[in-house]
Amino acid sequence: MKNMLSKINRKDALTLGVLVAMFLVFFVVLSTGMASNQLKNMIIPMSYYILLAISLNLMVGVLGELSLGHAGFMSVGAYVGCYVAVTLVEKYPSMPLAAYLPIAMVIGGLAAAAFGVIIGIPALRVKGDYLAIVTLAFGEIVRTLVQNMSVFGGALGLDTGDIRPKNTALTLLPFTAAVVILSAILIMNLVRSKHGRSIMAIRDNRIAAEACGINVNFYKVAVFGISAFFAGVAGVLYGHNFTIIKPETFGFNMSIEILVMVVLGGMGSNMLGSVVAAVVLTVLPEILRDFQDYRMLIYSVMLVLIMLFTSAPAFAGIRERLSLGFIKEKLTAKKKAKKKSKEGDGA
Amino acid sequence: MTLLIETLIQGISLGSIYALIALGYTMVYGIAKMLNFAHGDVIMVGAYTIYTTISLAHFPGWLGVLTSVVFCSVLGIVIEFLAYKPLRGAPSLNVLITAIGISYLLQNLALLIFGGQQEDVPNTGINVPSLDLGFVVVEGKVIFTIVLTVVLMIALTLFINKTKMGKAMRAVSEDKDAARLMGINVNRTISLTFAIGSALAAFASLCYGMNYTYIKPTTGSMPGIKAFTAAVFGGIGSIPGAMLGGFGIGILEKLSQAYITPIFGEITDVIVFGVLIIMLVVRPTGLLGKKIREKV
């Protein structure tokens, strides 16, 4: 753990800086009462969407497997975690938020992780499009099961009014900030570690990775579990922010919304994009009320256009000319040429 | 016993609809090696076309159905041309995300144009009398659905096995590059596949409308996913597999609704999707699918 926290990549440091700065601003505006009601209601959703986006990016961008059931993992976390919290508060009414929220998060996260591992096992046999459908099927199964479970309130939903703190945004903010920042550090360091490189090797070429002695099965299941864990924690946050959790909230639409964030932010090992996209896509629809009706329409067009632009072979030339790497290369080309000629002299 | 037979007949009727949709999935997968996620929403478009032409524009029933079939075929070709063709050769993850985008685009366009409320399916003028077998009465719409499906399946099988275009389709699905070298117009063959798949979806929307009586912008997504399940169940890429899978999933769903729902509640979807997951784990190639060896 200490080792995990001590080494931070430069790119990740920027992401972390953005997160810390963002939460500091939130804290200041909330505690001084400067925040409008609109902003107040956005802060916690923004945070759990960040968590959802980076955890999905771990699966889609780093492992390269599409998950269409991320909302399903979130729903498992939300229901199990909040159920635990509600039960705790019922039994010990004087229990403070600082006690039951972390317990709920750990249990909710672990429950989601268990489901992640269960879904990760078929992932060993199937891949690509098939796996995407398995995750989709999983999301639907979870939603249907929860709707039929009277423990969780069935279709009416689970009442979380008792565990939702008063002055919700400000009270939840320190916990939220801590969880999001800690999760971001853990995920980013995982990606930069030896394990992360193994996972990316699996993404780039599974067979070659296997031939290099990377345990593909282990890493696939592990990523499913880890990604689901953080989605579950996000679900617990969600449950504490609202007075009720309903099964239909965590439908396919929400999974797609998270996917749009990941795609817009850029799939891959850099998490900053996911963070920014999560914030922007949570704030924009709230600010532009008229935008609400067109939201999913614009998201869908965005998905298609981004995919066409980033991966159509026909646009490869334009992409290259626009990329930062290309510009950098041009600038450094001269230097390299000089260096090479020098090395040549030495030899 | 009567309940069992009634359930089975309903299952075959629902299975026919799934089979028609699954054929579209499986043909496109066989030829373009991609999961056309938007296929389910083409059904919705077909249903709304029938609604627009017959209920709003007062076309005669047969013309409305014909318009719907033509419109869906053209839509299939347009989608392929705009969204999937530029991505040929891109990683399958990116193609799938594009297909999801198209699916949402169609749904939300329908939502903007027609609104989120339910619309009644118009009477297409197709009236088949019910058949009384003595112990059980088979409704006309059920007979129509089953007969239409069987006719379309026979026509499709003949088309693929006996005609030159069908041969081209089989060749492209076998090996795109070799087919191109043999002088087959690969692009046109793929367009044709999308057109046929979408036309089948339009017929499926006709049957769906007759059996379920109302439509919404999200009408297509659930049957679409279930039909995909059917295609996987039968072995994706295999046309007889899609038919078999369609009937299998339809019967499974109706049996579960008749016998399991009264005891455990509405968990039919859990069973259908559970079967999908188990199938993929135990036999990823489906009942009739071919095993593809991975080359390094």
XYZ file of C-alpha atoms in Angstrom:
643
model
C 0.000 0.000 0.000
C 2.714 2.438 0.960
C 4.626 1.439 -2.100
C 1.505 1.959 -4.164
C 1.153 5.507 -2.892
C 4.747 6.607 -3.003
C 5.433 6.265 -6.707
C 3.317 8.515 -8.846
C 3.736 8.957 -12.548
C 4.013 12.523 -13.873
C 0.865 12.289 -16.013
C -1.007 10.826 -13.065
C 0.233 13.618 -10.837
C -1.585 16.067 -13.085
C -4.784 14.041 -12.856
C -4.406 13.905 -9.106
C -3.731 17.640 -8.930
C -6.903 18.321 -10.893
C -8.912 16.103 -8.561
C -7.487 17.653 -5.389
C -7.994 21.177 -6.708
C -11.533 20.364 -7.727
C -12.465 18.979 -4.331
C -10.821 21.929 -2.569
C -12.922 24.331 -4.632
C -16.027 22.311 -3.864
C -15.214 22.359 -0.186
C -14.695 26.115 -0.150
C -17.848 26.977 -2.066
C -19.943 24.542 -0.044
C -18.691 25.544 3.381
C -18.944 29.271 2.684
C -22.450 28.808 1.338
C -21.499 30.260 -2.026
C -22.780 27.250 -3.921
C -26.132 27.491 -5.636
C -28.590 24.669 -5.092
C -27.877 23.476 -8.592
C -24.159 23.131 -7.924
C -24.817 21.533 -4.543
C -26.840 18.800 -6.201
C -24.174 18.178 -8.791
C -21.111 17.718 -6.611
C -21.705 14.190 -5.355
C -22.986 12.869 -8.715
C -19.920 14.345 -10.353
C -17.743 12.449 -7.899
C -19.350 9.066 -8.354
C -19.366 9.497 -12.102
C -15.616 10.161 -11.957
C -15.229 6.943 -10.028
C -17.414 5.047 -12.498
C -15.605 6.481 -15.503
C -12.094 5.662 -14.307
C -13.102 2.178 -13.247
C -14.751 1.541 -16.614
C -11.713 2.957 -18.379
C -9.634 0.389 -16.525
C -11.769 -2.311 -18.131
C -12.334 -0.798 -21.588
C -9.246 1.309 -22.132
C -6.617 -0.711 -20.305
C -7.866 -4.309 -20.555
C -9.635 -3.682 -23.862
C -12.864 -5.512 -23.019
C -16.136 -3.691 -23.440
C -18.419 -3.814 -20.426
C -22.044 -2.881 -21.001
C -23.030 -3.805 -17.467
C -21.135 -1.276 -15.429
C -24.396 0.075 -14.030
C -25.142 -3.482 -12.921
C -21.995 -3.568 -10.770
C -22.910 -0.144 -9.440
C -26.372 -1.383 -8.566
C -24.997 -4.396 -6.671
C -22.789 -2.052 -4.649
C -25.594 0.410 -4.053
C -28.085 -2.194 -2.891
C -25.799 -4.318 -0.758
C -23.855 -1.397 0.734
C -26.890 0.733 1.483
C -28.808 -2.239 2.834
C -25.953 -2.798 5.299
C -25.936 0.896 6.208
C -29.712 0.987 6.683
C -29.572 -2.105 8.908
C -26.709 -0.643 10.965
C -28.519 2.662 11.466
C -31.693 0.839 12.394
C -29.884 -1.193 15.052
C -27.619 1.553 16.380
C -29.452 4.835 15.705
C -26.603 6.877 17.177
C -24.030 5.493 14.758
C -22.243 8.355 12.967
C -21.890 8.613 9.209
C -18.116 8.244 9.554
C -18.692 4.731 10.905
C -21.366 3.274 8.690
C -20.403 4.863 5.359
C -16.946 3.255 5.160
C -18.383 -0.103 6.243
C -21.083 0.190 3.595
C -18.519 1.133 0.968
C -16.239 -1.775 1.738
C -19.076 -4.310 1.837
C -20.836 -2.844 -1.202
C -17.577 -2.724 -3.114
C -16.690 -6.290 -2.181
C -20.130 -7.555 -3.182
C -19.786 -5.851 -6.557
C -16.256 -7.233 -6.890
C -17.577 -10.736 -6.235
C -20.026 -10.273 -9.100
C -17.206 -8.867 -11.193
C -15.203 -12.030 -10.636
C -18.230 -14.194 -11.439
C -18.700 -12.311 -14.719
C -14.964 -12.388 -15.303
C -14.956 -16.175 -15.424
C -17.096 -16.444 -18.594
C -14.792 -13.716 -19.883
C -12.056 -16.311 -20.034
C -14.023 -18.337 -22.528
C -15.566 -15.578 -24.583
C -14.177 -12.324 -25.787
C -14.884 -9.234 -27.818
C -18.488 -8.790 -28.890
C -19.635 -11.874 -27.034
C -18.218 -10.648 -23.774
C -19.920 -7.296 -24.228
C -23.213 -9.157 -24.549
C -22.454 -11.230 -21.450
C -21.944 -8.052 -19.434
C -25.128 -6.603 -20.894
C -27.014 -9.765 -19.980
C -25.528 -9.541 -16.495
C -26.801 -5.970 -16.072
C -30.283 -7.036 -17.083
C -30.189 -10.088 -14.813
C -29.207 -7.961 -11.810
C -31.935 -5.423 -12.541
C -34.621 -8.083 -12.930
C -33.520 -9.967 -9.810
C -33.447 -6.831 -7.669
C -36.901 -5.895 -8.902
C -38.138 -9.203 -7.556
C -36.350 -9.119 -4.208
C -38.568 -7.882 -1.429
C -35.545 -7.407 0.876
C -34.424 -4.573 -1.379
C -37.891 -3.101 -1.726
C -38.593 -4.729 -5.093
C -39.717 -2.392 -7.862
C -40.486 0.348 -5.323
C -36.821 0.665 -4.430
C -34.757 0.681 -1.272
C -35.502 3.561 1.098
C -32.201 5.207 2.003
C -33.710 8.266 3.662
C -32.348 7.251 7.082
C -28.727 6.951 5.996
C -28.705 10.072 3.863
C -27.053 12.753 5.993
C -28.589 16.198 6.453
C -26.859 18.915 4.437
C -25.975 16.054 2.121
C -23.374 17.546 -0.186
C -21.198 19.159 2.473
C -21.377 16.210 4.878
C -20.598 13.641 2.217
C -17.895 15.701 0.535
C -14.886 14.792 2.733
C -15.664 11.067 2.411
C -16.344 11.379 -1.281
C -13.151 13.332 -1.907
C -11.101 10.826 0.067
C -12.625 7.841 -1.707
C -12.337 9.295 -5.201
C -8.746 10.460 -4.741
C -7.657 7.221 -3.100
C -9.353 5.150 -5.795
C -7.780 7.255 -8.521
C -4.323 6.753 -6.991
C -4.869 3.012 -6.683
C -6.169 2.590 -10.225
C -3.515 4.813 -11.775
C -0.704 3.099 -9.941
C -2.083 -0.276 -10.900
C -1.983 0.811 -14.535
C 1.596 2.049 -14.262
C 2.810 -1.017 -12.389
C 4.162 -4.281 -13.756
C 0.632 -5.650 -13.499
C -0.729 -2.741 -15.486
C 1.785 -3.350 -18.233
C 0.765 -7.005 -18.288
C -2.880 -5.997 -18.614
C -2.093 -3.652 -21.493
C -0.044 -6.387 -23.130
C -3.140 -8.600 -23.004
C -5.133 -5.798 -24.614
C -2.653 -5.318 -27.419
C -2.075 -8.959 -28.213
C -3.457 -11.672 -26.030
C -1.615 -14.523 -27.663
C 1.746 -12.761 -27.570
C 1.144 -11.809 -23.940
C 0.360 -15.402 -23.071
C 3.496 -16.538 -24.869
C 5.500 -14.118 -22.735
C 4.285 -15.888 -19.635
C 1.601 -13.437 -18.579
C -1.233 -15.148 -16.752
C -4.063 -13.893 -18.945
C -6.830 -15.598 -16.991
C -5.699 -14.169 -13.689
C -5.429 -10.613 -14.967
C -8.753 -10.667 -16.784
C -10.659 -11.847 -13.732
C -8.686 -9.464 -11.512
C -9.519 -6.433 -13.663
C -13.178 -7.388 -13.705
C -13.129 -7.657 -9.931
C -11.243 -4.405 -9.356
C -13.297 -2.431 -11.836
C -16.518 -3.770 -10.337
C -15.284 -2.955 -6.828
C -14.943 0.747 -7.600
C -18.261 0.772 -9.455
C -19.813 -0.738 -6.330
C -18.267 1.954 -4.130
C -19.694 4.564 -6.500
C -23.056 2.874 -6.070
C -22.851 3.208 -2.280
C -22.117 6.928 -2.691
C -25.095 7.185 -4.998
C -27.330 5.562 -2.400
C -26.220 7.962 0.314
C -26.871 10.948 -1.897
C -30.522 10.140 -2.601
C -33.456 9.070 -0.469
C -34.285 6.045 -2.569
C -32.527 3.569 -4.871
C -34.628 2.178 -7.678
C -33.663 -0.820 -9.787
C -34.520 0.787 -13.121
C -32.017 3.604 -12.507
C -29.181 1.196 -13.164
C -30.369 0.165 -16.597
C -28.558 -0.081 -19.850
C -28.847 3.707 -20.331
C -26.594 4.400 -17.384
C -23.993 1.902 -18.571
C -23.961 3.696 -21.910
C -23.686 7.083 -20.230
C -20.562 5.930 -18.408
C -19.220 4.452 -21.619
C -19.715 7.800 -23.376
C -17.635 9.444 -20.661
C -14.831 6.952 -21.173
C -14.928 7.227 -24.952
C -15.114 11.020 -24.912
C -12.272 11.259 -22.413
C -10.197 8.845 -24.416
C -9.870 5.132 -23.804
C -6.441 4.221 -22.505
C -4.037 4.416 -19.668
C -4.410 8.156 -19.016
C -7.266 8.714 -16.588
C -7.377 12.503 -16.825
C -9.622 12.337 -19.874
C -12.175 10.175 -18.080
C -12.182 12.530 -15.088
C -12.723 15.637 -17.201
C -15.346 13.950 -19.376
C -17.226 12.718 -16.298
C -17.316 16.247 -14.860
C -18.305 17.881 -18.142
C -21.027 15.360 -18.952
C -22.509 15.668 -15.461
C -22.459 19.467 -15.419
C -23.544 20.207 -19.000
C -26.993 18.586 -18.924
C -27.724 20.324 -15.616
C -26.731 23.767 -16.852
C -28.387 23.467 -20.220
C -31.874 22.385 -19.267
C -33.075 22.581 -22.876
C -30.251 20.223 -23.670
C -31.946 17.460 -21.619
C -34.233 16.344 -24.446
C -31.356 16.049 -26.853
C -28.871 14.619 -24.383
C -28.924 10.972 -25.394
C -29.222 11.941 -29.058
C -26.094 14.058 -28.854
C -24.303 11.352 -26.851
C -25.071 8.788 -29.511
C -23.882 11.030 -32.330
C -20.766 11.762 -30.297
C -20.051 8.043 -29.831
C -20.284 7.405 -33.552
C -18.267 10.446 -34.601
C -15.502 9.867 -32.066
C -15.202 6.249 -33.111
C -15.160 7.135 -36.803
C -12.577 9.806 -36.229
C -10.297 7.860 -33.927
C -10.337 4.459 -35.579
C -11.449 4.654 -39.194
C -8.493 3.684 -41.373
C -9.500 6.425 -43.840
C -8.831 9.157 -41.274
C -5.455 7.827 -40.234
C -3.604 10.565 -42.104
C -5.586 13.408 -40.552
C -5.248 11.826 -37.131
C -1.525 11.642 -37.399
C -1.167 15.242 -38.443
C -3.320 16.405 -35.549
C -1.658 14.333 -32.869
C 0.634 15.848 -30.281
C 3.141 13.099 -30.891
C 3.506 14.105 -34.514
C 4.203 17.743 -33.663
C 6.649 16.731 -30.969
C 8.382 14.386 -33.337
C 8.819 17.134 -35.901
C 10.317 19.409 -33.296
C 12.677 16.796 -31.962
C 13.544 15.306 -35.321
C 16.440 17.706 -35.819
C 17.893 17.044 -32.381
C 17.714 13.320 -32.909
C 19.405 13.598 -36.278
C 22.268 15.471 -34.668
C 22.552 12.946 -31.858
C 22.594 10.091 -34.297
C 25.338 11.607 -36.381
C 27.378 12.127 -33.225
C 26.865 8.519 -32.150
C 27.891 7.468 -35.602
C 31.125 9.435 -35.191
C 31.799 7.777 -31.846
C 31.465 4.308 -33.325
C -51.849 -30.398 -20.894
C -53.846 -27.709 -22.718
C -51.719 -25.090 -21.000
C -48.566 -26.805 -22.192
C -49.742 -26.964 -25.801
C -50.972 -23.362 -25.731
C -47.664 -22.277 -24.268
C -45.724 -24.172 -26.896
C -47.757 -22.602 -29.719
C -47.220 -19.131 -28.248
C -43.557 -19.951 -27.860
C -43.250 -20.940 -31.513
C -45.010 -17.711 -32.501
C -42.701 -15.552 -30.386
C -39.788 -17.708 -31.502
C -40.664 -16.964 -35.131
C -40.244 -13.252 -34.468
C -36.938 -13.858 -32.706
C -35.799 -16.101 -35.533
C -36.522 -13.409 -38.127
C -34.502 -10.885 -36.148
C -31.761 -13.386 -35.339
C -31.329 -14.081 -39.050
C -30.376 -10.424 -39.536
C -27.805 -10.621 -36.741
C -26.335 -13.854 -37.915
C -26.087 -12.878 -41.602
C -24.380 -9.608 -40.782
C -22.069 -11.319 -38.325
C -21.222 -14.001 -40.837
C -20.334 -11.530 -43.534
C -19.057 -8.398 -41.815
C -17.778 -10.103 -38.624
C -19.450 -7.471 -36.498
C -22.293 -7.363 -34.040
C -24.848 -4.984 -35.500
C -26.194 -3.670 -32.234
C -28.569 -1.326 -34.053
C -30.414 -4.232 -35.651
C -33.011 -4.346 -32.882
C -33.824 -0.710 -33.431
C -34.435 -1.314 -37.119
C -37.475 -3.319 -35.951
C -38.670 -0.252 -34.110
C -38.150 1.864 -37.237
C -40.107 -0.710 -39.238
C -42.959 -0.594 -36.748
C -43.040 3.210 -36.779
C -43.011 3.217 -40.577
C -46.064 0.971 -40.580
C -47.675 3.280 -38.026
C -46.856 6.439 -40.028
C -47.959 5.121 -43.379
C -51.161 3.408 -42.298
C -52.381 5.397 -39.293
C -51.195 8.877 -40.284
C -50.988 8.802 -44.073
C -53.884 6.316 -44.514
C -52.065 4.069 -46.953
C -53.697 0.719 -47.656
C -52.338 -2.018 -45.393
C -50.234 -3.879 -47.942
C -48.613 -0.661 -49.169
C -47.735 0.335 -45.618
C -46.031 -2.998 -45.016
C -44.211 -2.746 -48.347
C -43.041 0.789 -47.555
C -41.777 -0.406 -44.198
C -39.795 -3.249 -45.782
C -38.246 -0.959 -48.409
C -37.507 1.790 -45.887
C -35.790 -0.617 -43.500
C -33.677 -2.115 -46.291
C -32.527 1.336 -47.364
C -31.881 2.276 -43.751
C -29.757 -0.847 -43.337
C -27.674 0.058 -46.369
C -27.289 3.679 -45.236
C -26.205 2.683 -41.727
C -23.650 0.280 -43.125
C -22.333 2.869 -45.553
C -22.066 5.755 -43.084
C -21.029 4.055 -39.880
C -19.655 0.577 -40.431
C -17.921 0.729 -43.795
C -15.372 3.386 -42.744
C -14.512 1.208 -39.753
C -13.744 -1.962 -41.664
C -10.397 -3.130 -40.338
C -10.728 -1.194 -37.069
C -10.679 -3.090 -33.730
C -13.974 -4.829 -33.005
C -14.352 -2.883 -29.755
C -14.577 0.371 -31.696
C -17.011 -1.044 -34.231
C -19.244 -2.284 -31.424
C -19.224 1.121 -29.724
C -20.209 2.697 -33.046
C -23.054 0.219 -33.422
C -24.267 1.068 -29.914
C -24.116 4.724 -30.882
C -26.264 4.056 -33.960
C -28.731 2.094 -31.857
C -29.118 5.019 -29.477
C -29.296 7.457 -32.350
C -32.260 5.620 -33.883
C -34.034 5.331 -30.536
C -33.614 8.985 -29.703
C -34.574 10.166 -33.172
C -37.797 8.196 -32.823
C -38.266 9.717 -29.376
C -37.903 13.227 -30.801
C -40.170 12.608 -33.773
C -42.929 10.537 -32.192
C -42.555 11.305 -28.472
C -42.166 8.812 -25.654
C -45.812 7.739 -25.424
C -47.117 4.431 -26.726
C -48.744 4.351 -30.144
C -51.317 1.787 -31.208
C -50.296 -0.503 -34.015
C -52.662 0.052 -36.963
C -54.682 -2.701 -38.552
C -52.756 -3.815 -41.611
C -55.793 -5.528 -43.070
C -54.199 -8.931 -42.640
C -56.862 -11.194 -41.210
C -56.274 -14.879 -40.811
C -59.133 -16.819 -39.222
C -58.449 -18.655 -35.974
C -58.064 -22.380 -36.122
C -60.020 -24.508 -33.692
C -58.234 -27.759 -33.049
C -60.838 -28.955 -30.574
C -58.699 -28.951 -27.466
C -56.986 -25.657 -28.245
C -57.728 -22.608 -30.416
C -54.842 -21.179 -32.442
C -55.250 -17.474 -33.083
C -55.039 -16.114 -36.617
C -52.123 -13.804 -35.869
C -50.149 -16.747 -34.521
C -50.795 -18.740 -37.688
C -49.838 -15.741 -39.811
C -46.598 -15.184 -37.881
C -45.512 -18.792 -38.110
C -46.428 -19.173 -41.786
C -44.752 -15.890 -42.769
C -41.586 -16.876 -40.931
C -41.431 -20.310 -42.486
C -42.001 -18.875 -45.978
C -39.316 -16.218 -45.495
C -36.875 -18.783 -44.154
C -37.399 -21.099 -47.106
C -36.996 -18.161 -49.483
C -33.822 -17.048 -47.732
C -32.338 -20.536 -47.723
C -33.067 -20.923 -51.433
C -31.626 -17.482 -52.140
C -28.405 -18.229 -50.316
C -27.919 -21.698 -51.700
C -29.235 -21.414 -55.254
C -28.614 -17.913 -56.576
C -25.430 -16.248 -57.734
C -25.793 -13.423 -55.182
C -26.246 -16.002 -52.459
C -23.111 -17.752 -53.563
C -21.281 -14.426 -53.458
C -22.514 -13.882 -49.909
C -21.246 -17.267 -48.829
C -17.929 -16.587 -50.497
C -17.493 -13.205 -48.802
C -18.312 -14.657 -45.401
C -15.773 -17.418 -45.995
C -12.870 -15.223 -47.118
C -13.300 -11.590 -48.055
C -9.985 -11.192 -49.848
C -10.244 -14.387 -51.839
C -13.782 -13.409 -52.833
C -12.542 -10.056 -54.051
C -9.896 -11.780 -56.147
C -12.603 -13.928 -57.723
C -14.269 -10.786 -58.993
C -16.994 -10.537 -56.372
C -18.029 -7.001 -55.499
C -17.516 -7.254 -51.752
C -18.992 -3.856 -50.895
C -22.157 -4.550 -52.817
C -22.496 -7.987 -51.247
C -22.178 -6.537 -47.759
C -24.754 -3.845 -48.582
C -27.089 -6.540 -49.852
C -26.650 -8.507 -46.634
C -27.592 -5.473 -44.573
C -30.583 -4.836 -46.843
C -31.870 -8.400 -46.489
C -31.285 -8.449 -42.734
C -33.146 -5.164 -42.315
C -36.000 -6.300 -44.554
C -36.387 -9.372 -42.339
C -36.439 -7.009 -39.363
C -39.285 -5.100 -41.014
C -41.261 -8.337 -41.369
C -40.443 -9.082 -37.746
C -41.838 -5.672 -36.788
C -45.048 -6.508 -38.637
C -45.433 -9.725 -36.642
C -44.382 -8.001 -33.442
C -46.987 -5.302 -33.990
C -49.730 -7.855 -34.561
C -48.865 -9.691 -31.350
C -48.109 -6.802 -29.026
C -50.436 -4.063 -30.354
C -48.430 -1.004 -29.285
C -45.029 0.498 -30.035
C -42.559 2.805 -28.267
C -39.124 4.156 -29.267
C -37.537 1.457 -27.120
C -39.712 -1.307 -28.593
C -36.865 -2.831 -30.564
C -34.123 -3.048 -27.994
C -35.383 -5.947 -25.851
C -36.468 -8.214 -28.733
C -33.206 -7.252 -30.392
C -31.118 -8.422 -27.464
C -33.200 -11.577 -27.052
C -32.837 -12.330 -30.741
C -29.125 -11.855 -30.455
C -29.235 -14.358 -27.622
C -31.051 -16.660 -30.023
C -28.413 -16.142 -32.706
C -25.642 -16.945 -30.229
C -27.589 -19.906 -28.911
C -27.902 -21.392 -32.374
C -24.353 -20.533 -33.343
C -23.665 -17.108 -34.762
C -22.992 -17.018 -38.476
C -25.149 -20.092 -39.043
C -28.538 -19.506 -40.681
C -30.222 -22.754 -39.570
C -28.726 -22.001 -36.145
C -30.510 -18.648 -35.998
C -33.828 -20.295 -36.796
C -33.283 -23.038 -34.256
C -32.088 -20.556 -31.632
C -35.036 -18.244 -32.273
C -37.589 -20.982 -31.732
C -35.644 -22.281 -28.726
C -35.487 -18.927 -26.965
C -39.121 -18.127 -27.807
C -40.348 -21.425 -26.374
C -38.071 -21.098 -23.341
C -39.428 -17.620 -22.636
C -43.076 -18.645 -22.901
C -42.541 -21.810 -20.845
C -40.842 -19.777 -18.162
C -43.664 -17.226 -18.179
C -46.250 -19.961 -17.863
C -44.592 -22.173 -15.270
C -41.935 -20.206 -13.414
C -43.431 -16.719 -13.159
C -46.388 -17.837 -10.976
C -43.928 -19.247 -8.428
C -40.854 -16.998 -8.521
C -42.151 -13.757 -10.073
C -41.159 -12.053 -13.303
C -37.741 -13.602 -13.763
C -38.068 -14.709 -17.374
C -35.285 -12.362 -18.479
C -32.999 -13.845 -15.847
C -33.600 -17.304 -17.302
C -33.141 -16.238 -20.927
C -29.951 -14.312 -20.223
C -28.746 -16.972 -17.829
C -29.075 -19.497 -20.652
C -27.062 -17.149 -22.869
C -24.235 -16.895 -20.361
C -24.188 -20.638 -19.694
C -24.241 -21.337 -23.426
C -21.328 -18.982 -24.039
C -19.307 -20.555 -21.266
C -20.035 -24.168 -22.121
C -20.139 -23.921 -25.902
C -19.099 -20.479 -27.176
C -19.781 -21.429 -30.796
C -23.434 -22.210 -30.128
C -25.399 -25.273 -31.194
C -24.530 -25.242 -34.891
C -21.640 -22.795 -35.019
C -18.275 -23.608 -36.493
C -15.237 -23.440 -34.329
C -12.779 -20.871 -35.574
C -9.164 -21.481 -34.784
C -7.183 -18.478 -33.784
C -4.115 -17.850 -35.866
C -1.089 -16.127 -34.481
